[in-house]
Amino acid sequence: MTSYADTAAPAPPAVTGTTRQSAPSPVDGSDAPAREALLQVEDLEISFEQYDRGLRRRTVTAVRGMSLAVHPGEVVAMVGASGAGKSLLGHAVLGMLPPNARESGRVLWRGTPVGPAARRRLAGTGTALLPQSLTHLDPTATVGAQLRRAARLAGADRRTARVRAAAALREQGLAEDVLRRHPHELSGGMGRRVLTAIALMGDPALVVADEPTPGLAPASVAAVLDRLAGIARAGSGVLLITHELDAALEVADRVVVVREGRTVETTDAGAFTGDGLRLAHPYSRALWRALPGNDFEVTAC
Amino acid sequence: MGLLSRDRGRLRTAGLRAVRLVSLLVAVAAGCFALMAGSPVDPVEAYVGADTAAIGSEQRAQIEERWGLDEPPLERFGVWAGHVVTGDLGTSQVFGQPVTEVIADRFAASLSLLALAWLLSGVLGFTLGLLAGATRGRLLDRVLTWWAYTLASAPTFWVGLLLLYVFSVSLQWTPVCCAAPLGTLPGEVSLLDRVHHLVLPALTLSVVGISPVLLHTRQATLEVLASDHVAFARAQGERLPGLLLHRVARNAAGPALMLQFASVGELLGGSVLAEQVFTYPGLGEATTTAALRQDVPLLLGIALTTALVVFVGNALGDLAHRVAVPRTREVAA
């Protein structure tokens, strides 16, 4: 498990970076230029306007102040209980919030503030969603058709889309005859590879993996996490959204702990060790101690 | 699954369908015959017409005996059913032709009307349903939904009269009646003339089918738009026109296809009224004539034909649904 601080070495180039950069950066003076973050979220707040019975308007605030940063080549895990607003942040990053959502705070893409419309335009090529459940595949279209459409959306013309679809499958270790299959003819593992192939079609700089591991067998979890680490090794940033801390710690460089719509702590993954005394916030410590390997201890906090 | 067992499965499904069709036709035949036997319809009176008073009771008894009307209903049914099995549906009293010929002629005339109305309601209903679903809650959606509810509650003959008034009487764009200009022989009617006479009845008839297809498609579109795979497509940068075309249309087509094929029966029912309003000489108009003039053989023949058409429509709907939505393929096998 490796980690680097925000002031670590400059981003590894996108293509050549085949091994995880593990050389710890010398913590020298502040004169070293900070590596530019791919994505920076500052004090994001998301609320929804709802209509109660009749015309009474009601505002529900789901995200109350979240901040995080993802750099090229690193896996940042956002960990928190269900309903903490993790997935909403993921959707906000992709510009996919429903129309009745209001947001405040700042989202920066490579240092430039981007509004929801600009984020929407980034989706597919700059940022990508990497889901894991097979319901994310269109049940009526063949794998090939969906891959080709993804390639077209990423800017390929009709002929290159065909070539890129086949190449993307090969890259995920799938045979070409999978192109002709429908999603219901795929096994879970194959389906997840197809989803990965589609998500990576636009060569995104940032991949948002939303709850990739729940309900999977340990071997499948390892495969999924391995793939995420591979994406980071190839130079993209990965934002891993999960409520499973132990799985997240397998691959994450940094961990953002969220609770009830707020980030309570951002820390190196290495801080989750021993009694968790290196963790600053009691909630992070409670999460860590509640893991099976750490006595299942549940403390009220 | 081997190819052989899949073929065998298909064969079994087809066999089951055939059994179902035969039992349906037997039930319809028996039911209709029972209704006719129990009804106050007097075939002799219907045959003789206004001159009933002129024939004596003796002559009447002779006709009845000759037609076998004095025998018990069960025996008469046996004779009629025996003829039906050999393809002989009897002779229409009104048209003086074999029932099969009358039905074939009239059905051919109705077919273009039914097909046009069917296509119109399917294509319009589906497209507008997709649009309404995609613009949920906005003006277009509200207008379309309101329009669909209005159509659904408007009777066919009333819509027909309204269209007739606006387009034929006031604007004089379309003819008032019939399948061809008055006074022309069947051989010299041009295709344009035919289409010109077809438009308004077809439009009227399609009204029956549009709103259920529109409303169901709208609902299906909403469901598909809220699904995971649409969210994933949006995350790939897919936007609305493409989203509808590539991800939603086929997923939302299931209910529309089922409804469209299942509505063949309603379409036939609607054609009875629409053809009456426009005096269009099709099967629907023949049905009205047969009913009003108590033409028992023709009525029974039409009932059997209608049952057959509706059954075929439903079977095709099943098939089309399975082609469009591949998941259901495995279940049926």
XYZ file of C-alpha atoms in Angstrom:
634
model
C 0.000 0.000 0.000
C 1.574 3.223 -1.053
C 0.562 6.766 -0.736
C 1.639 10.135 -1.673
C 0.885 13.458 -0.227
C -0.490 16.331 -2.199
C 2.978 17.658 -2.774
C 4.261 14.471 -4.391
C 6.180 14.344 -7.667
C 4.559 15.636 -10.863
C 1.969 13.527 -12.587
C 3.262 10.450 -14.371
C 2.825 10.722 -18.122
C -0.365 9.093 -19.264
C 1.018 6.289 -21.390
C 4.427 5.351 -20.036
C 3.400 5.017 -16.430
C 3.125 1.254 -16.199
C 4.235 0.841 -12.615
C 2.741 2.602 -9.675
C 4.885 5.523 -8.660
C 5.913 4.460 -5.238
C 8.957 6.579 -4.654
C 8.060 8.732 -1.699
C 8.540 12.354 -2.474
C 11.040 14.157 -0.423
C 9.126 16.485 1.745
C 11.116 19.466 0.806
C 10.146 23.080 1.010
C 6.954 24.585 -0.164
C 8.715 25.901 -3.248
C 8.068 22.615 -5.112
C 5.104 23.262 -7.435
C 1.998 21.444 -6.223
C 0.921 18.771 -8.665
C -2.128 20.040 -10.447
C -5.193 18.111 -9.380
C -7.421 16.674 -12.090
C -10.459 17.270 -10.024
C -10.907 19.459 -7.033
C -14.130 19.754 -5.140
C -14.394 22.512 -2.564
C -17.228 22.789 -0.069
C -19.749 21.255 -2.391
C -23.308 21.508 -1.183
C -26.202 19.840 -2.982
C -29.831 20.355 -2.130
C -33.083 19.375 -3.742
C -36.218 21.393 -4.077
C -39.213 19.242 -3.469
C -42.855 19.972 -3.448
C -44.753 18.722 -0.471
C -48.449 18.200 -0.567
C -49.895 21.021 -2.613
C -47.486 23.794 -3.431
C -45.482 23.982 -0.241
C -41.848 23.970 -1.246
C -39.254 22.145 0.776
C -35.500 22.103 0.425
C -33.644 18.937 1.320
C -29.906 19.268 1.683
C -28.148 15.999 0.917
C -24.537 17.120 0.645
C -23.497 19.772 3.169
C -19.849 20.401 2.523
C -17.616 17.956 0.717
C -14.085 18.607 -0.396
C -11.664 16.334 -2.155
C -8.988 16.293 -4.794
C -7.971 13.590 -7.256
C -4.603 13.688 -8.997
C -3.520 11.815 -12.100
C -2.352 8.292 -11.342
C -3.867 7.961 -7.896
C -6.828 6.147 -6.433
C -8.842 8.231 -4.014
C -11.430 6.305 -2.043
C -14.453 8.096 -0.714
C -15.728 6.036 2.196
C -18.869 6.495 4.223
C -22.119 4.861 5.186
C -24.954 4.541 2.687
C -26.858 7.773 2.374
C -23.855 9.916 3.225
C -24.119 11.591 -0.170
C -21.178 9.836 -1.810
C -22.951 8.850 -5.007
C -24.470 12.320 -5.330
C -20.993 13.777 -5.384
C -20.093 11.286 -8.098
C -23.103 12.339 -10.135
C -22.320 16.014 -9.582
C -18.791 15.457 -10.903
C -20.282 13.957 -14.072
C -22.839 16.757 -14.382
C -25.665 14.272 -14.004
C -27.665 15.690 -11.120
C -31.438 15.797 -11.671
C -32.901 19.149 -12.751
C -34.348 19.926 -9.318
C -30.919 19.818 -7.667
C -29.168 23.019 -6.555
C -25.491 23.092 -5.828
C -23.053 25.544 -4.351
C -19.344 25.407 -3.723
C -16.670 24.975 -6.350
C -15.667 22.171 -8.675
C -12.399 22.615 -10.532
C -11.197 20.587 -13.487
C -7.435 20.859 -13.986
C -7.515 24.089 -12.036
C -10.402 25.750 -13.881
C -13.811 26.130 -12.239
C -16.431 24.142 -14.161
C -20.190 24.491 -13.852
C -22.648 21.600 -14.262
C -22.995 22.142 -18.036
C -19.234 22.118 -18.538
C -18.952 18.965 -16.439
C -21.677 17.391 -18.540
C -19.567 18.086 -21.632
C -16.544 16.492 -19.967
C -18.458 13.280 -19.277
C -17.267 10.479 -21.532
C -13.897 11.901 -22.508
C -12.610 13.855 -19.503
C -14.496 11.968 -16.842
C -16.143 8.567 -16.981
C -18.463 6.539 -14.807
C -17.382 2.962 -14.198
C -20.331 0.998 -12.841
C -20.183 -2.689 -11.989
C -23.720 -4.028 -11.999
C -24.894 -5.515 -15.281
C -28.071 -3.432 -15.167
C -25.891 -0.658 -16.589
C -25.841 -2.446 -19.949
C -28.722 -1.943 -22.371
C -30.561 -5.306 -22.334
C -31.820 -4.928 -25.909
C -28.527 -4.090 -27.619
C -25.560 -6.330 -28.306
C -22.249 -5.694 -26.574
C -20.813 -4.680 -29.942
C -23.515 -2.095 -30.575
C -22.970 -0.550 -27.161
C -19.198 -0.461 -27.559
C -19.512 1.088 -31.012
C -21.899 3.726 -29.705
C -19.470 4.554 -26.888
C -16.684 4.892 -29.469
C -18.878 7.152 -31.616
C -19.588 9.319 -28.571
C -15.856 9.485 -27.940
C -15.468 10.992 -31.404
C -14.734 8.013 -33.660
C -16.318 7.771 -37.094
C -18.376 4.774 -38.112
C -15.489 2.671 -39.382
C -12.984 3.371 -36.598
C -15.732 2.780 -34.043
C -15.911 -0.824 -35.250
C -12.158 -1.274 -34.890
C -12.032 0.397 -31.510
C -14.898 -1.723 -30.177
C -13.025 -4.921 -30.976
C -9.771 -3.515 -29.613
C -11.415 -2.430 -26.358
C -12.746 -5.942 -25.793
C -9.351 -7.500 -26.458
C -7.784 -5.083 -23.986
C -10.110 -6.427 -21.303
C -9.192 -9.992 -22.205
C -12.445 -10.888 -23.927
C -12.831 -12.785 -27.179
C -14.305 -11.091 -30.219
C -17.439 -13.259 -30.295
C -18.615 -11.399 -27.184
C -19.435 -8.516 -29.557
C -22.482 -10.356 -30.813
C -23.847 -11.279 -27.404
C -26.607 -9.574 -25.490
C -26.018 -8.609 -21.854
C -28.151 -11.485 -20.555
C -25.757 -13.898 -22.252
C -22.755 -12.627 -20.262
C -21.425 -13.894 -16.966
C -20.972 -11.384 -14.156
C -17.226 -11.197 -14.659
C -17.530 -10.764 -18.426
C -20.186 -8.101 -17.942
C -17.942 -6.116 -15.637
C -15.131 -6.298 -18.186
C -17.497 -5.061 -20.876
C -18.536 -2.171 -18.613
C -14.872 -1.331 -18.093
C -14.238 -1.456 -21.843
C -17.140 0.939 -22.456
C -16.137 3.298 -19.647
C -12.535 3.549 -20.839
C -13.510 4.030 -24.494
C -13.126 7.801 -24.350
C -9.713 7.539 -22.671
C -10.926 9.464 -19.614
C -8.512 11.283 -17.319
C -10.730 10.590 -14.317
C -12.741 7.449 -13.654
C -15.538 7.511 -11.083
C -16.182 3.989 -9.792
C -19.478 4.018 -7.905
C -19.872 1.204 -5.339
C -18.007 -1.366 -7.426
C -17.656 -4.156 -4.884
C -20.812 -4.873 -2.847
C -22.270 -8.320 -3.299
C -19.292 -9.720 -5.169
C -17.340 -12.858 -4.306
C -13.857 -12.152 -2.889
C -12.189 -13.237 -6.139
C -14.360 -10.854 -8.171
C -13.671 -8.039 -5.719
C -9.953 -8.599 -6.189
C -10.379 -8.532 -9.984
C -12.369 -5.288 -9.879
C -9.895 -3.592 -7.540
C -7.016 -4.816 -9.666
C -8.601 -3.229 -12.709
C -9.027 0.081 -10.860
C -5.382 0.017 -9.801
C -4.461 -0.719 -13.410
C -6.382 2.325 -14.597
C -4.504 4.484 -12.101
C -1.182 2.941 -13.138
C -1.934 3.920 -16.721
C -2.084 7.515 -15.572
C -5.759 8.271 -14.959
C -7.162 9.393 -11.647
C -9.670 7.079 -9.984
C -12.355 8.194 -7.571
C -13.575 5.073 -5.806
C -16.908 5.567 -4.085
C -17.665 2.814 -1.592
C -18.946 1.958 1.841
C -16.524 -0.940 2.174
C -13.451 0.427 3.856
C -11.437 -2.787 3.765
C -11.836 -3.175 -0.008
C -11.022 0.496 -0.533
C -7.811 0.230 1.473
C -6.518 -2.486 -0.875
C -5.995 -0.004 -3.691
C -6.501 3.513 -2.394
C -3.681 5.988 -2.078
C -5.771 8.392 -0.120
C -9.053 8.031 1.710
C -11.747 10.655 2.115
C -14.112 9.815 4.955
C -17.589 11.287 4.629
C -20.438 11.359 7.066
C -23.889 12.831 6.653
C -22.939 14.872 3.625
C -19.672 16.247 5.001
C -16.059 15.220 4.575
C -14.741 14.579 8.041
C -11.205 13.611 7.159
C -8.835 13.232 4.226
C -5.886 11.040 4.941
C -3.284 8.735 3.475
C -4.477 5.166 3.239
C -1.491 4.231 5.401
C -3.053 5.987 8.361
C -5.522 3.136 8.678
C -3.287 0.929 10.729
C -2.958 -0.485 14.209
C -5.365 1.158 16.601
C -6.081 3.902 14.109
C -4.406 6.478 16.309
C -3.025 8.208 13.238
C -6.568 9.008 12.205
C -7.666 12.445 13.212
C -11.406 12.099 13.397
C -13.220 9.782 15.826
C -15.624 8.715 13.053
C -12.746 7.488 10.862
C -11.366 5.612 13.833
C -14.754 4.059 14.508
C -15.028 2.952 10.877
C -11.580 1.394 11.044
C -12.155 -0.383 14.349
C -15.467 -1.794 13.164
C -13.717 -3.926 10.541
C -13.619 -7.687 11.174
C -9.833 -7.716 11.557
C -9.989 -5.026 14.217
C -12.255 -6.617 16.820
C -15.561 -5.453 15.326
C -15.479 -2.773 17.907
C -18.409 -0.442 17.684
C -18.124 2.773 19.543
C -20.791 5.350 19.783
C -19.766 8.573 18.173
C -29.127 -25.589 -25.071
C -28.836 -27.617 -28.239
C -30.342 -26.543 -31.513
C -32.478 -29.649 -31.633
C -34.183 -29.099 -28.308
C -34.766 -25.443 -29.181
C -36.481 -26.518 -32.399
C -38.529 -29.030 -30.476
C -39.510 -26.305 -28.029
C -40.614 -24.104 -30.897
C -42.617 -26.945 -32.403
C -44.336 -27.506 -29.087
C -45.204 -23.823 -28.762
C -46.653 -23.827 -32.273
C -48.666 -26.968 -31.506
C -50.014 -25.441 -28.332
C -51.019 -22.327 -30.277
C -52.890 -24.422 -32.853
C -54.816 -26.276 -30.138
C -55.693 -22.962 -28.543
C -56.896 -21.548 -31.872
C -59.125 -24.535 -32.599
C -60.674 -24.488 -29.138
C -61.247 -20.739 -29.451
C -63.015 -21.109 -32.795
C -65.191 -23.952 -31.459
C -66.138 -21.848 -28.443
C -66.940 -18.789 -30.587
C -69.001 -20.877 -33.013
C -70.996 -22.531 -30.229
C -71.492 -19.266 -28.338
C -72.628 -17.301 -31.379
C -74.925 -20.078 -32.518
C -76.502 -20.285 -29.087
C -77.045 -16.516 -29.070
C -78.629 -16.638 -32.524
C -80.858 -19.581 -31.593
C -81.965 -17.778 -28.444
C -82.513 -14.417 -30.131
C -85.874 -13.251 -31.483
C -84.370 -13.223 -34.997
C -86.714 -15.034 -37.362
C -84.786 -16.219 -40.424
C -87.908 -16.656 -42.501
C -89.057 -13.129 -41.789
C -85.587 -11.835 -42.540
C -85.581 -13.740 -45.816
C -88.989 -12.710 -47.021
C -88.694 -9.164 -45.795
C -91.637 -6.805 -45.970
C -93.867 -9.359 -47.664
C -94.261 -11.457 -44.507
C -97.923 -10.627 -44.386
C -98.378 -11.893 -47.942
C -97.345 -15.488 -47.241
C -99.600 -17.815 -45.397
C -98.722 -19.937 -42.421
C -98.681 -22.987 -44.662
C -96.001 -21.574 -46.936
C -94.111 -20.447 -43.885
C -94.130 -23.942 -42.404
C -92.873 -25.278 -45.730
C -89.890 -22.919 -45.718
C -89.154 -23.758 -42.100
C -89.217 -27.435 -42.824
C -87.034 -27.047 -45.842
C -84.465 -25.060 -43.833
C -84.695 -27.476 -40.927
C -85.838 -24.780 -38.518
C -88.250 -27.173 -36.799
C -85.424 -29.385 -35.639
C -83.863 -28.942 -32.161
C -81.034 -26.334 -31.988
C -78.360 -28.905 -31.151
C -79.069 -30.813 -34.339
C -79.069 -27.614 -36.408
C -75.728 -26.660 -34.869
C -74.369 -30.064 -35.819
C -75.374 -29.617 -39.448
C -74.033 -26.030 -39.615
C -70.763 -26.930 -37.897
C -70.342 -29.891 -40.255
C -70.640 -27.512 -43.219
C -68.275 -24.967 -41.620
C -65.584 -27.607 -41.210
C -65.706 -28.253 -44.965
C -65.381 -24.502 -45.601
C -69.028 -23.864 -46.434
C -70.384 -21.012 -44.335
C -73.714 -20.908 -46.126
C -75.233 -18.183 -48.264
C -75.737 -14.596 -47.214
C -79.385 -13.643 -47.447
C -78.717 -9.951 -47.932
C -76.050 -10.249 -50.617
C -77.239 -13.483 -52.189
C -73.659 -14.743 -52.382
C -71.776 -17.409 -50.438
C -70.732 -16.005 -47.050
C -67.053 -16.796 -47.702
C -67.139 -14.707 -50.873
C -68.824 -11.756 -49.179
C -66.331 -11.827 -46.327
C -63.342 -12.146 -48.667
C -64.529 -9.196 -50.795
C -65.333 -6.982 -47.859
C -62.199 -7.905 -45.936
C -60.054 -7.020 -48.926
C -61.771 -3.612 -49.066
C -61.325 -3.104 -45.317
C -57.730 -4.287 -45.305
C -56.248 -1.086 -46.732
C -58.320 0.948 -44.292
C -57.389 -1.220 -41.309
C -53.710 -1.411 -42.261
C -53.405 2.339 -42.750
C -55.201 3.102 -39.492
C -53.124 0.497 -37.683
C -49.814 1.872 -38.945
C -50.910 5.436 -38.283
C -51.912 4.763 -34.700
C -48.804 2.666 -34.016
C -46.254 5.055 -35.488
C -47.934 8.206 -34.193
C -48.658 6.742 -30.770
C -45.135 5.430 -30.304
C -43.325 8.545 -31.528
C -45.500 10.912 -29.557
C -45.233 8.670 -26.483
C -41.434 8.792 -26.692
C -41.549 12.579 -27.050
C -43.934 12.953 -24.115
C -41.769 10.733 -21.917
C -38.607 12.594 -22.861
C -40.126 15.989 -22.083
C -41.830 14.851 -18.907
C -43.621 17.606 -17.060
C -42.945 20.224 -19.723
C -45.489 21.853 -21.992
C -45.198 19.348 -24.846
C -45.715 16.420 -22.464
C -48.737 18.047 -20.877
C -50.330 18.875 -24.223
C -49.762 15.349 -25.561
C -51.049 13.660 -22.419
C -54.131 15.860 -22.355
C -54.730 15.151 -26.020
C -54.365 11.393 -25.444
C -56.893 11.440 -22.618
C -59.320 13.413 -24.758
C -58.987 10.961 -27.631
C -59.336 7.995 -25.308
C -62.657 9.284 -24.059
C -63.995 10.316 -27.471
C -66.223 7.778 -29.255
C -65.107 6.776 -32.765
C -68.316 7.734 -34.539
C -68.265 11.168 -32.906
C -64.660 11.799 -33.968
C -65.635 10.569 -37.440
C -68.556 12.977 -37.689
C -66.373 15.833 -36.449
C -63.650 15.128 -39.010
C -66.296 14.741 -41.701
C -67.748 18.112 -40.788
C -64.409 19.923 -40.722
C -62.578 18.368 -43.670
C -65.355 17.235 -45.981
C -68.138 19.722 -45.419
C -66.408 22.950 -44.351
C -63.019 22.696 -46.024
C -64.129 20.238 -48.749
C -60.651 18.654 -48.836
C -61.923 15.097 -48.628
C -64.930 13.248 -50.054
C -67.997 12.757 -47.900
C -68.430 9.047 -48.412
C -67.583 5.751 -49.984
C -64.400 4.119 -51.219
C -64.501 5.699 -54.689
C -66.160 8.633 -56.472
C -69.886 8.027 -56.906
C -70.911 6.551 -60.211
C -67.533 5.104 -61.194
C -67.076 1.459 -62.032
C -64.728 -0.558 -59.842
C -62.285 -0.983 -62.753
C -61.725 2.712 -63.447
C -60.899 3.992 -59.937
C -57.389 5.428 -59.755
C -55.062 4.795 -56.843
C -55.116 8.481 -55.963
C -58.890 8.395 -55.753
C -58.733 5.397 -53.477
C -56.221 7.028 -51.134
C -58.220 10.248 -51.171
C -61.275 8.356 -49.997
C -59.255 6.384 -47.472
C -57.567 9.187 -45.537
C -60.417 10.390 -43.362
C -61.820 6.968 -42.345
C -58.284 5.763 -41.587
C -57.603 8.841 -39.477
C -60.842 8.309 -37.579
C -60.101 4.672 -37.015
C -56.510 5.295 -35.891
C -57.833 7.531 -33.139
C -59.008 4.370 -31.339
C -55.439 3.089 -31.091
C -53.301 6.199 -30.612
C -53.944 7.086 -27.002
C -53.306 3.723 -25.312
C -50.077 3.322 -27.293
C -49.054 6.903 -26.540
C -49.734 6.665 -22.815
C -48.119 3.263 -22.366
C -45.070 4.283 -24.396
C -44.759 7.440 -22.329
C -44.778 5.379 -19.134
C -42.262 2.874 -20.525
C -40.036 5.754 -21.659
C -40.059 7.245 -18.169
C -39.062 3.897 -16.693
C -36.263 3.361 -19.189
C -34.982 6.915 -18.720
C -34.673 6.248 -14.987
C -32.759 3.002 -15.515
C -29.106 2.298 -14.796
C -28.134 1.756 -18.388
C -29.442 5.170 -19.414
C -27.454 6.745 -16.566
C -24.366 4.943 -17.858
C -25.061 6.122 -21.408
C -25.414 9.682 -20.144
C -22.091 9.327 -18.347
C -20.568 8.415 -21.729
C -21.746 11.778 -23.017
C -24.989 10.631 -24.658
C -27.573 13.403 -25.002
C -31.275 13.493 -25.606
C -31.917 12.785 -29.291
C -29.272 10.042 -29.333
C -30.397 8.732 -25.980
C -33.942 8.209 -27.265
C -32.806 6.650 -30.512
C -30.082 4.345 -29.236
C -31.008 3.506 -25.662
C -34.703 4.160 -25.074
C -36.709 3.420 -28.231
C -36.137 -0.314 -28.352
C -36.496 -0.790 -24.598
C -39.769 1.121 -24.595
C -41.133 -0.647 -27.676
C -42.306 -3.752 -25.800
C -45.629 -2.469 -24.463
C -46.333 -0.522 -27.666
C -45.883 -3.625 -29.814
C -48.018 -5.804 -27.564
C -50.776 -3.208 -27.437
C -50.594 -2.525 -31.130
C -51.099 -6.157 -32.072
C -53.635 -6.808 -29.346
C -55.633 -3.785 -30.526
C -56.480 -5.503 -33.832
C -59.761 -6.551 -32.228
C -60.588 -3.012 -31.149
C -59.674 -1.840 -34.611
C -62.197 -4.239 -36.162
C -64.800 -3.073 -33.676
C -64.003 0.534 -34.465
C -64.248 -0.137 -38.183
C -67.903 -1.083 -37.743
C -68.606 2.481 -36.611
C -66.100 4.307 -38.794
C -67.227 2.547 -41.973
C -70.835 3.314 -41.117
C -70.118 7.023 -40.706
C -68.203 7.205 -43.996
C -70.356 4.626 -45.844
C -67.135 2.790 -46.633
C -68.054 -0.612 -48.133
C -65.867 -2.795 -45.914
C -66.307 -5.636 -43.469
C -67.482 -3.280 -40.736
C -70.270 -1.926 -42.892
C -71.230 -5.493 -43.888
C -71.463 -6.352 -40.199
C -73.911 -3.535 -39.579
C -75.968 -4.515 -42.585
C -75.998 -8.169 -41.566
C -77.066 -7.285 -38.042
C -79.785 -4.848 -39.066
C -81.249 -7.177 -41.682
C -80.874 -10.315 -39.553
C -78.557 -12.131 -41.949
C -77.696 -15.021 -39.621
C -75.185 -16.945 -41.806
C -73.192 -13.801 -42.576
C -73.155 -12.721 -38.926
C -71.854 -16.115 -37.809
C -69.231 -16.042 -40.556
C -68.067 -12.569 -39.552
C -67.870 -13.606 -35.898
C -65.611 -16.537 -36.786
C -63.431 -14.405 -39.081
C -63.041 -11.709 -36.446
C -62.029 -14.260 -33.809
C -59.409 -15.615 -36.202
C -58.009 -12.162 -37.007
C -57.800 -11.185 -33.336
C -56.054 -14.442 -32.491
C -53.504 -13.939 -35.255
C -52.946 -10.356 -34.076
C -52.203 -11.482 -30.534
C -49.874 -14.250 -31.699
C -47.963 -11.777 -33.887
C -47.750 -9.407 -30.927
C -46.106 -12.117 -28.853
C -43.654 -12.799 -31.625
C -42.802 -9.137 -32.257
C -42.286 -8.513 -28.551
C -39.885 -11.407 -28.360
C -37.880 -10.140 -31.310
C -37.673 -6.603 -29.912
C -36.821 -7.528 -26.340
C -34.352 -10.409 -26.463
C -34.627 -11.313 -22.786
C -38.044 -12.871 -23.290
C -36.632 -15.246 -25.920
C -35.097 -17.575 -23.370
C -38.133 -17.645 -21.120
C -40.463 -18.907 -23.810
C -38.201 -21.740 -24.953
